[in-house]
Amino acid sequence: MSERALPLHAQVERSLRDRLGSRDLRPGDLFPSEAALQQEFDVSRSVVRQALASLESEGLIHKVRGRGSVVAEHREVHRDVLRSGLRLESDGGGEVSTRVDAYDVVPRPDHLASITGEQVLQLGRVRSVGGVVLSYIRTWLPVDVAEAIGETDLEDASLHQLLADRLGRHVVGGHNQVRAVPATAALAERLGVPVGAPLLLLEGRSVDRDGAALEEFSTWHRGDLAAFDVEAVPPSARDGDGRLERLARTARELLAEIETLR
Amino acid sequence: MSERALPLHAQVERSLRDRLGSRDLRPGDLFPSEAALQQEFDVSRSVVRQALASLESEGLIHKVRGRGSVVAEHREVHRDVLRSGLRLESDGGGEVSTRVDAYDVVPRPDHLASITGEQVLQLGRVRSVGGVVLSYIRTWLPVDVAEAIGETDLEDASLHQLLADRLGRHVVGGHNQVRAVPATAALAERLGVPVGAPLLLLEGRSVDRDGAALEEFSTWHRGDLAAFDVEAVPPSARDGDGRLERLARTARELLAEIETLR
């Protein structure tokens, strides 16, 4: 159905829903007034009111006495990409569950840079938080991992915990890339979103303490449910509260003291 | 137009384009063979060949003698979110340009957590790399910044450089969030993408050396052109190549040496 065929209030509603979805308007922000929306869309006040009532009934905005409408807080799952690269942190404390969707030994895809061998173990897992599907995880592992970790072991389990417990290999970090991509039909079905919906894709590889590759992965997260937290700090500031600076001062004082003793 | 109304080869082509766009198939990967695609889509070889010819003519895949088709490398702009939170790094070394789209003193939006005052300076800037529009940057600053930095100062300039040069305030880091969101009509027009296209949104606030807030921003990047790099490392590994360990050893040796001199 083309935009033109929609009733006016539905057109206004869709446009406002877009602005909320894109975070052009953010939680906590005052929503534009009825008068401002009337002017922006060149429609009657009753059309604006119909659109607002729809958004309000879905909990996207709410009325605040004396202020008008305010953009509602939005439940989403945050993931600290920097510190762990791994751990899901649910705002609401929802339980994390994992379903294994694929467990196959396949010819090694050429894009895998860190895993060698003719074949690799490829996993497909659907991860949910609080009963809602959040992400689809595709993981590639050296093929001999299949001897230590079976398909059923992975149900509702942490792959990294299994790698540590069964193989004594500990994930300590890795190189990740983040992209916004459209959902294919297959991803849309797994994640319960429309085809083409924005997904937050985390691609990466994990290494152990010795820098040896443990896994590569692509994790597609529902864009409407997931946010990644990234603390940006320059190298010089990474020691927290200037402890390196204090150590340097101590070292300089020590050298000066040694000079006086010579 | 519904999917059913498209000719078969165009349906296959769209589906394959989705798989490339979503990075279900990644640059360097062997593309599925003609025989595999015939089977997957239940179509004739000539339909598959038409679809592949289309993708090849656009440079999305290319034939490799004796191997079949391979997913082509894709030009994109990488941004190191962790280290700078700021700097664009173009793969191709394309020149970065900035056009000021909005420069307004507005009532402070309620979501701004770090900037105080009744009013703020709100900027809208379009950033291009190598002549291609990459992102739309909305920035909020304390209103008095307007006295030091005018609209024309910001054309093809770095805001952070201006904050350093004119106000002696240096951005050293901040807290960022990354999301995948759909393009609104307004963003789609600015970025030259269809409405609803996936955008990679970086939201954040920047602080100076004293931890004082300098700005808040939302930057919407074209999902098909941008990737963020994030190095995930545990706190204990952040000193690079064990330099802190080496310093500690030097300190212990120094103390031992001092003991012998007593």
Coordinates of C-alpha atoms in Angstrom, one line a residue:
Chain A
M1 CA 0.0 0.0 0.0
S2 CA 1.5 3.4 -0.9
E3 CA 1.8 6.2 1.6
R4 CA -0.9 8.1 -0.3
A5 CA -3.5 5.4 0.3
L6 CA -3.2 5.6 4.1
P7 CA -5.7 7.7 6.0
L8 CA -4.2 11.0 7.2
H9 CA -4.0 10.1 10.9
A10 CA -2.1 6.9 10.0
Q11 CA 0.3 8.9 7.8
V12 CA 1.0 11.3 10.7
E13 CA 1.3 8.3 13.1
R14 CA 3.8 6.5 10.9
S15 CA 5.9 9.6 10.5
L16 CA 6.0 10.2 14.3
R17 CA 6.7 6.5 14.9
D18 CA 9.7 6.8 12.5
R19 CA 11.0 9.8 14.5
L20 CA 10.8 7.8 17.7
G21 CA 12.4 4.7 16.1
S22 CA 15.2 6.7 14.7
R23 CA 15.8 8.5 18.0
D24 CA 15.3 11.8 16.3
L25 CA 13.1 12.2 19.4
R26 CA 14.6 10.5 22.5
P27 CA 13.1 9.1 25.7
G28 CA 12.5 12.0 28.1
D29 CA 12.1 14.6 25.4
L30 CA 9.0 16.7 25.3
F31 CA 6.9 15.5 22.3
P32 CA 5.9 18.3 19.8
S33 CA 2.6 19.9 20.9
E34 CA -0.6 19.3 19.1
A35 CA -0.4 22.8 17.6
A36 CA 3.1 22.2 16.3
L37 CA 2.1 18.9 14.7
Q38 CA -1.0 20.5 13.1
Q39 CA 1.3 23.0 11.5
E40 CA 4.1 20.5 10.6
F41 CA 1.7 18.1 8.8
D42 CA -0.9 20.7 7.7
V43 CA -3.8 18.6 9.2
S44 CA -6.7 19.2 11.6
R45 CA -6.3 18.9 15.4
S46 CA -8.6 15.8 15.4
V47 CA -6.2 14.1 13.0
V48 CA -3.2 14.9 15.3
R49 CA -5.2 13.7 18.3
Q50 CA -6.0 10.4 16.7
A51 CA -2.3 9.8 15.8
L52 CA -1.2 10.7 19.4
A53 CA -3.8 8.5 21.0
S54 CA -2.4 5.6 19.0
L55 CA 1.1 6.2 20.1
E56 CA 0.0 6.7 23.7
S57 CA -2.0 3.4 23.7
E58 CA 1.2 1.6 22.7
G59 CA 3.1 3.2 25.5
L60 CA 5.5 5.1 23.1
I61 CA 4.6 8.5 24.6
H62 CA 2.7 9.5 27.8
K63 CA 1.0 12.6 29.0
V64 CA 2.6 14.6 31.8
R65 CA 0.3 17.1 33.6
G66 CA 1.0 20.6 32.6
R67 CA 3.8 19.7 30.1
G68 CA 2.1 17.9 27.3
S69 CA 3.3 14.5 25.9
V70 CA 6.7 13.1 26.7
V71 CA 8.7 10.3 24.9
A72 CA 8.5 7.2 27.0
E73 CA 11.4 5.2 28.2
H74 CA 12.0 2.2 25.9
R75 CA 13.0 -1.3 27.2
E76 CA 16.2 -2.4 25.5
V77 CA 19.1 -4.6 26.2
H78 CA 22.5 -3.1 26.6
R79 CA 25.7 -4.8 25.8
D80 CA 29.1 -3.6 26.9
V81 CA 31.1 -4.3 23.7
L82 CA 34.4 -2.9 25.0
R83 CA 34.8 -4.6 28.4
S84 CA 33.7 -8.1 27.6
G85 CA 32.7 -8.2 24.0
L86 CA 30.3 -10.8 25.2
R87 CA 28.1 -10.2 28.1
L88 CA 24.5 -9.3 27.7
E89 CA 23.1 -6.9 30.3
S90 CA 19.4 -6.7 30.5
D91 CA 17.9 -3.5 31.8
G92 CA 15.0 -5.4 33.3
G93 CA 17.2 -8.3 34.5
G94 CA 15.4 -10.6 32.1
E95 CA 16.8 -14.1 32.0
V96 CA 19.1 -15.0 29.0
S97 CA 18.3 -18.2 27.2
T98 CA 19.9 -19.8 24.1
R99 CA 18.5 -22.2 21.6
V100 CA 20.8 -24.0 19.2
D101 CA 19.5 -23.6 15.6
A102 CA 22.5 -25.1 13.7
Y103 CA 25.5 -27.3 14.6
D104 CA 27.4 -28.3 11.5
V105 CA 30.9 -29.1 10.3
V106 CA 31.3 -27.2 7.1
P107 CA 34.0 -26.2 4.6
R108 CA 35.9 -23.2 6.0
P109 CA 34.4 -19.9 4.6
D110 CA 37.2 -17.8 3.0
H111 CA 36.5 -14.7 5.1
L112 CA 37.7 -16.5 8.2
A113 CA 41.0 -14.9 8.9
S114 CA 42.0 -16.5 12.2
I115 CA 40.8 -20.1 12.0
T116 CA 42.7 -22.5 9.8
G117 CA 41.9 -26.0 8.5
E118 CA 39.8 -27.4 5.7
Q119 CA 36.7 -27.6 7.8
V120 CA 35.2 -25.6 10.8
L121 CA 32.4 -26.1 13.2
Q122 CA 29.6 -23.6 12.4
L123 CA 27.0 -22.8 15.1
G124 CA 23.7 -21.0 14.8
R125 CA 22.1 -19.9 18.0
V126 CA 19.0 -17.8 18.9
R127 CA 19.4 -15.8 22.0
S128 CA 16.5 -14.4 24.0
V129 CA 16.3 -12.1 27.0
G130 CA 13.2 -12.2 29.2
G131 CA 11.5 -14.5 26.7
V132 CA 12.0 -12.1 23.8
V133 CA 14.3 -13.1 20.9
L134 CA 17.1 -10.5 20.8
S135 CA 19.8 -11.9 18.5
Y136 CA 21.0 -14.6 16.1
I137 CA 24.6 -15.7 16.7
R138 CA 26.6 -17.5 14.0
T139 CA 29.9 -18.8 15.3
W140 CA 32.8 -20.5 13.6
L141 CA 35.2 -22.7 15.7
P142 CA 38.2 -24.9 15.0
V143 CA 36.7 -28.3 13.9
D144 CA 38.2 -30.2 16.9
V145 CA 36.0 -28.2 19.3
A146 CA 33.2 -30.5 18.2
E147 CA 34.9 -33.4 20.1
A148 CA 34.7 -31.5 23.4
I149 CA 31.4 -29.6 23.0
G150 CA 28.3 -31.2 21.6
E151 CA 25.1 -29.6 20.3
T152 CA 23.0 -30.3 23.4
D153 CA 25.8 -28.8 25.7
L154 CA 25.1 -25.5 24.1
E155 CA 21.4 -25.2 25.0
D156 CA 21.0 -22.3 27.4
A157 CA 24.7 -22.3 28.0
S158 CA 27.6 -19.9 27.5
L159 CA 30.0 -21.0 24.8
H160 CA 32.8 -19.1 26.4
Q161 CA 32.2 -20.9 29.7
L162 CA 32.3 -24.3 27.9
L163 CA 35.5 -23.4 26.2
A164 CA 37.0 -22.5 29.5
D165 CA 35.6 -25.5 31.4
R166 CA 36.3 -28.2 28.8
L167 CA 39.3 -27.0 26.9
G168 CA 40.9 -24.7 29.4
R169 CA 40.8 -21.8 27.0
H170 CA 39.7 -18.4 28.2
V171 CA 38.3 -15.7 26.0
V172 CA 40.0 -12.4 27.0
G173 CA 39.1 -10.1 24.1
G174 CA 39.2 -9.6 20.4
H175 CA 38.6 -7.3 17.5
N176 CA 35.0 -6.4 16.8
Q177 CA 33.2 -4.5 14.1
V178 CA 29.7 -3.0 14.4
R179 CA 27.4 -2.3 11.5
A180 CA 23.7 -1.6 10.8
V181 CA 22.3 -4.0 8.2
P182 CA 18.9 -4.9 6.8
A183 CA 17.3 -8.2 7.9
T184 CA 17.2 -10.9 5.2
A185 CA 14.1 -13.1 5.0
A186 CA 15.9 -15.8 7.1
L187 CA 17.1 -13.4 9.8
A188 CA 13.7 -11.6 9.8
E189 CA 11.9 -14.9 10.5
R190 CA 14.4 -15.9 13.3
L191 CA 14.2 -12.5 15.0
G192 CA 10.5 -11.8 14.5
V193 CA 11.0 -8.5 12.6
P194 CA 10.0 -7.4 9.0
V195 CA 12.3 -8.1 6.1
G196 CA 14.7 -5.1 5.8
A197 CA 14.3 -4.1 9.4
P198 CA 17.6 -2.5 10.8
L199 CA 19.7 -5.0 12.7
L200 CA 22.8 -4.2 14.8
L201 CA 25.5 -6.5 13.6
L202 CA 28.5 -7.3 15.8
E203 CA 31.2 -9.2 13.9
G204 CA 34.3 -10.3 15.6
R205 CA 36.9 -12.7 16.6
S206 CA 37.9 -13.7 20.1
V207 CA 41.4 -14.5 21.4
D208 CA 42.7 -16.2 24.5
R209 CA 45.4 -14.9 26.8
D210 CA 48.2 -15.8 24.4
G211 CA 46.4 -14.0 21.5
A212 CA 45.5 -17.3 19.9
A213 CA 42.2 -17.3 18.0
L214 CA 39.3 -19.1 19.7
E215 CA 36.3 -18.3 17.5
E216 CA 34.9 -15.9 14.9
F217 CA 31.3 -14.7 15.1
S218 CA 28.5 -12.6 13.5
T219 CA 25.7 -11.6 15.9
W220 CA 22.7 -9.9 14.4
H221 CA 20.7 -8.0 17.1
R222 CA 17.2 -6.6 16.7
G223 CA 17.8 -2.9 16.2
D224 CA 14.7 -1.9 18.1
L225 CA 15.8 -3.8 21.2
A226 CA 19.6 -3.6 21.4
A227 CA 22.1 -0.9 22.2
F228 CA 25.9 -1.2 22.6
D229 CA 27.7 0.8 25.2
V230 CA 31.2 2.0 24.3
E231 CA 33.3 4.1 26.6
A232 CA 35.7 6.2 24.5
V233 CA 38.8 7.1 26.3
P234 CA 42.2 8.1 24.9
P235 CA 45.1 5.8 25.7
S236 CA 46.6 8.3 28.1
A237 CA 43.5 8.4 30.2
R238 CA 43.0 4.6 30.4
D239 CA 44.7 4.2 33.7
G240 CA 41.6 5.6 35.4
D241 CA 42.4 8.4 37.9
G242 CA 45.8 9.4 36.7
R243 CA 47.6 6.7 38.6
L244 CA 50.3 6.5 35.9
E245 CA 50.8 10.2 36.2
R246 CA 51.3 9.8 40.0
L247 CA 53.7 6.9 39.5
A248 CA 55.7 9.1 37.0
R249 CA 55.9 11.9 39.6
T250 CA 57.1 9.4 42.2
A251 CA 59.8 8.1 39.8
R252 CA 60.9 11.7 39.1
E253 CA 61.1 12.5 42.8
L254 CA 63.0 9.2 43.4
L255 CA 65.6 10.2 40.7
A256 CA 65.9 13.7 42.2
E257 CA 66.5 12.1 45.6
I258 CA 69.1 9.8 44.2
E259 CA 70.9 12.8 42.7
T260 CA 71.1 14.5 46.1
L261 CA 72.6 11.4 47.6
R262 CA 75.4 11.1 45.0
Chain B
M1 CA 5.0 -3.5 -6.2
S2 CA 4.7 -6.9 -4.4
E3 CA 7.4 -9.5 -4.5
R4 CA 5.2 -11.8 -6.6
A5 CA 4.9 -9.2 -9.4
L6 CA 8.7 -9.2 -9.9
P7 CA 10.2 -11.4 -12.6
L8 CA 11.9 -14.5 -11.3
H9 CA 15.5 -13.3 -11.9
A10 CA 14.7 -10.0 -10.1
Q11 CA 13.4 -12.0 -7.1
V12 CA 16.5 -14.1 -6.9
E13 CA 18.7 -11.0 -7.4
R14 CA 16.9 -9.2 -4.6
S15 CA 17.3 -12.1 -2.2
L16 CA 21.0 -12.4 -3.0
R17 CA 21.5 -8.7 -2.6
D18 CA 19.9 -8.9 0.8
R19 CA 22.3 -11.7 1.8
L20 CA 25.3 -9.5 0.7
G21 CA 23.8 -6.4 2.4
S22 CA 23.3 -8.2 5.7
R23 CA 26.8 -9.8 5.5
D24 CA 25.2 -13.3 5.7
L25 CA 27.8 -13.6 2.8
R26 CA 31.0 -11.7 3.5
P27 CA 33.7 -10.2 1.2
G28 CA 36.1 -12.9 0.3
D29 CA 33.5 -15.7 0.6
L30 CA 32.9 -18.1 -2.2
F31 CA 29.5 -17.2 -3.6
P32 CA 27.0 -20.2 -3.9
S33 CA 27.4 -22.0 -7.2
E34 CA 24.9 -21.7 -10.0
A35 CA 23.8 -25.3 -9.3
A36 CA 23.3 -24.5 -5.6
L37 CA 21.3 -21.4 -6.4
Q38 CA 19.1 -23.3 -8.9
Q39 CA 18.2 -25.7 -6.2
E40 CA 17.8 -23.1 -3.4
F41 CA 15.4 -21.0 -5.5
D42 CA 13.9 -23.8 -7.6
V43 CA 14.6 -21.9 -10.8
S44 CA 16.3 -22.6 -14.1
R45 CA 20.0 -22.0 -14.7
S46 CA 19.3 -19.1 -17.1
V47 CA 17.4 -17.3 -14.3
V48 CA 20.3 -17.8 -11.9
R49 CA 22.7 -16.5 -14.6
Q50 CA 20.6 -13.4 -15.2
A51 CA 20.6 -12.6 -11.5
L52 CA 24.4 -13.2 -11.1
A53 CA 25.2 -11.1 -14.2
S54 CA 23.3 -8.2 -12.5
L55 CA 25.3 -8.5 -9.3
E56 CA 28.5 -8.8 -11.2
S57 CA 27.9 -5.8 -13.4
E58 CA 27.5 -3.8 -10.1
G59 CA 30.7 -5.1 -8.8
L60 CA 29.1 -6.9 -5.8
I61 CA 30.6 -10.2 -6.9
H62 CA 33.3 -11.2 -9.3
K63 CA 34.4 -14.4 -11.1
V64 CA 37.6 -16.1 -10.1
R65 CA 39.0 -18.6 -12.6
G66 CA 38.5 -22.1 -11.5
R67 CA 36.6 -21.1 -8.3
G68 CA 33.3 -19.6 -9.3
S69 CA 32.1 -16.3 -8.0
V70 CA 33.5 -14.5 -5.0
V71 CA 31.9 -11.8 -2.8
A72 CA 33.7 -8.5 -3.7
E73 CA 35.4 -6.2 -1.2
H74 CA 33.1 -3.3 -0.3
R75 CA 34.2 0.2 0.1
E76 CA 33.3 1.5 3.5
V77 CA 34.4 4.0 6.1
H78 CA 35.7 2.7 9.4
R79 CA 35.5 4.6 12.6
D80 CA 37.5 3.7 15.7
V81 CA 34.9 4.4 18.3
L82 CA 37.0 3.4 21.3
R83 CA 40.2 5.2 20.7
S84 CA 38.9 8.6 19.6
G85 CA 35.1 8.4 19.5
L86 CA 35.6 11.0 16.8
R87 CA 37.9 10.4 13.9
L88 CA 36.7 9.1 10.6
E89 CA 39.1 6.8 8.9
S90 CA 38.5 6.3 5.2
D91 CA 39.7 3.1 3.7
G92 CA 40.3 4.8 0.4
G93 CA 41.8 8.0 2.0
G94 CA 38.9 10.0 0.7
E95 CA 38.7 13.6 1.9
V96 CA 36.4 14.5 4.8
S97 CA 34.1 17.5 4.2
T98 CA 31.4 19.0 6.4
R99 CA 28.4 21.2 5.6
V100 CA 26.5 23.1 8.2
D101 CA 22.8 22.3 7.9
A102 CA 21.5 23.9 11.1
Y103 CA 22.9 26.3 13.7
D104 CA 20.3 27.3 16.2
V105 CA 19.8 28.3 19.8
V106 CA 16.9 26.2 21.0
P107 CA 15.3 25.3 24.4
R108 CA 17.3 22.5 26.0
P109 CA 15.9 19.1 25.1
D110 CA 15.1 17.1 28.3
H111 CA 17.2 14.1 27.3
L112 CA 20.4 16.1 27.6
A113 CA 21.9 14.9 30.8
S114 CA 25.2 16.7 30.9
I115 CA 24.5 20.2 29.6
T116 CA 22.6 22.6 31.8
G117 CA 20.8 26.0 31.1
E118 CA 17.5 27.0 29.6
Q119 CA 18.9 27.0 26.1
V120 CA 21.5 25.2 24.1
L121 CA 23.3 25.6 20.8
Q122 CA 22.0 22.9 18.4
L123 CA 24.0 22.1 15.3
G124 CA 23.1 19.9 12.3
R125 CA 26.0 18.9 10.0
V126 CA 26.3 16.7 7.0
R127 CA 29.6 14.9 6.7
S128 CA 30.9 13.4 3.5
V129 CA 34.0 11.3 2.7
G130 CA 35.4 11.3 -0.8
G131 CA 32.4 13.3 -2.0
V132 CA 29.9 10.7 -0.7
V133 CA 27.5 11.7 2.1
L134 CA 28.3 9.4 5.1
S135 CA 26.6 10.9 8.1
Y136 CA 24.4 13.5 9.7
I137 CA 25.6 14.9 13.0
R138 CA 23.4 16.6 15.5
T139 CA 25.3 18.3 18.3
W140 CA 24.2 20.1 21.4
L141 CA 26.6 22.6 23.1
P142 CA 26.4 25.0 26.0
V143 CA 24.8 28.1 24.6
D144 CA 27.8 30.3 25.3
V145 CA 29.8 28.3 22.7
A146 CA 27.9 30.4 20.1
E147 CA 29.9 33.4 21.1
A148 CA 33.2 31.8 20.3
I149 CA 32.2 29.6 17.3
G150 CA 30.0 30.9 14.5
E151 CA 28.1 29.0 11.8
T152 CA 30.7 29.7 9.0
D153 CA 33.6 28.6 11.3
L154 CA 32.1 25.1 11.2
E155 CA 32.2 24.6 7.4
D156 CA 34.7 21.8 6.6
A157 CA 36.1 22.2 10.1
S158 CA 36.5 20.0 13.1
L159 CA 34.3 21.1 16.0
H160 CA 36.7 19.5 18.5
Q161 CA 39.6 21.5 17.0
L162 CA 37.6 24.7 17.3
L163 CA 36.7 23.9 20.9
A164 CA 40.4 23.4 21.6
D165 CA 41.7 26.4 19.6
R166 CA 39.1 29.0 20.7
L167 CA 38.0 27.8 24.1
G168 CA 41.0 25.8 25.3
R169 CA 38.8 22.8 25.9
H170 CA 40.0 19.4 24.8
V171 CA 37.8 16.5 24.1
V172 CA 39.4 13.4 25.7
G173 CA 36.6 10.8 25.6
G174 CA 33.1 10.1 26.7
H175 CA 30.3 7.7 26.9
N176 CA 28.8 6.4 23.6
Q177 CA 26.0 4.2 22.6
V178 CA 25.6 2.5 19.3
R179 CA 22.2 1.5 17.7
A180 CA 20.8 0.4 14.4
V181 CA 17.8 2.6 13.5
P182 CA 15.6 3.2 10.4
A183 CA 16.0 6.4 8.4
T184 CA 13.1 8.9 8.8
A185 CA 12.1 10.8 5.7
A186 CA 14.3 13.8 6.8
L187 CA 17.4 11.6 7.4
A188 CA 16.8 9.6 4.2
E189 CA 16.8 12.8 2.2
R190 CA 20.0 14.1 3.9
L191 CA 21.8 10.9 3.5
G192 CA 20.5 9.8 0.1
V193 CA 19.0 6.5 1.2
P194 CA 15.5 5.1 1.1
V195 CA 13.2 5.8 4.0
G196 CA 13.5 3.0 6.5
A197 CA 17.1 2.1 5.4
P198 CA 19.3 0.9 8.3
L199 CA 21.4 3.7 9.9
L200 CA 24.3 3.2 12.3
L201 CA 23.6 5.7 15.1
L202 CA 26.3 6.8 17.5
E203 CA 24.9 8.8 20.5
G204 CA 27.2 10.1 23.1
R205 CA 28.6 12.9 25.2
S206 CA 32.2 14.1 25.2
V207 CA 34.1 15.3 28.2
D208 CA 37.3 17.2 28.7
R209 CA 40.4 16.3 30.8
D210 CA 38.5 17.3 34.0
G211 CA 35.5 15.2 33.1
A212 CA 33.4 18.3 32.4
A213 CA 30.8 17.9 29.6
L214 CA 31.7 19.6 26.3
E215 CA 28.9 18.4 24.0
E216 CA 26.3 15.7 23.4
F217 CA 25.6 14.3 19.9
S218 CA 23.7 11.9 17.7
T219 CA 25.4 10.9 14.5
W220 CA 23.4 8.8 12.0
H221 CA 25.7 7.0 9.5
R222 CA 24.7 5.3 6.3
G223 CA 24.6 1.6 7.3
D224 CA 25.8 0.5 3.8
L225 CA 28.9 2.7 4.1
A226 CA 30.0 2.8 7.7
A227 CA 31.6 0.3 10.2
F228 CA 32.8 1.0 13.7
D229 CA 35.9 -0.8 15.0
V230 CA 35.9 -1.8 18.6
E231 CA 38.8 -3.6 20.3
A232 CA 37.5 -5.6 23.2
V233 CA 40.2 -6.1 25.8
P234 CA 40.0 -6.9 29.5
P235 CA 41.3 -4.1 31.8
S236 CA 44.3 -6.1 32.7
A237 CA 45.4 -6.4 29.1
R238 CA 45.1 -2.7 28.3
D239 CA 48.7 -1.8 28.7
G240 CA 49.5 -3.2 25.3
D241 CA 52.6 -5.5 25.3
G242 CA 53.0 -6.0 29.0
R243 CA 54.8 -2.7 29.4
L244 CA 53.4 -2.2 33.0
E245 CA 54.8 -5.7 33.8
R246 CA 58.2 -4.6 32.5
L247 CA 58.1 -1.4 34.5
A248 CA 57.2 -3.3 37.6
R249 CA 60.2 -5.6 37.0
T250 CA 62.5 -2.6 36.6
A251 CA 61.1 -1.1 39.8
R252 CA 61.8 -4.4 41.7
E253 CA 65.4 -4.5 40.3
L254 CA 65.9 -0.9 41.3
L255 CA 64.8 -1.6 44.9
A256 CA 67.0 -4.7 45.0
E257 CA 70.0 -2.6 43.8
I258 CA 69.2 0.1 46.4
E259 CA 69.2 -2.6 49.1
T260 CA 72.7 -3.7 48.0
L261 CA 74.0 -0.1 48.3
R262 CA 72.8 0.4 51.8

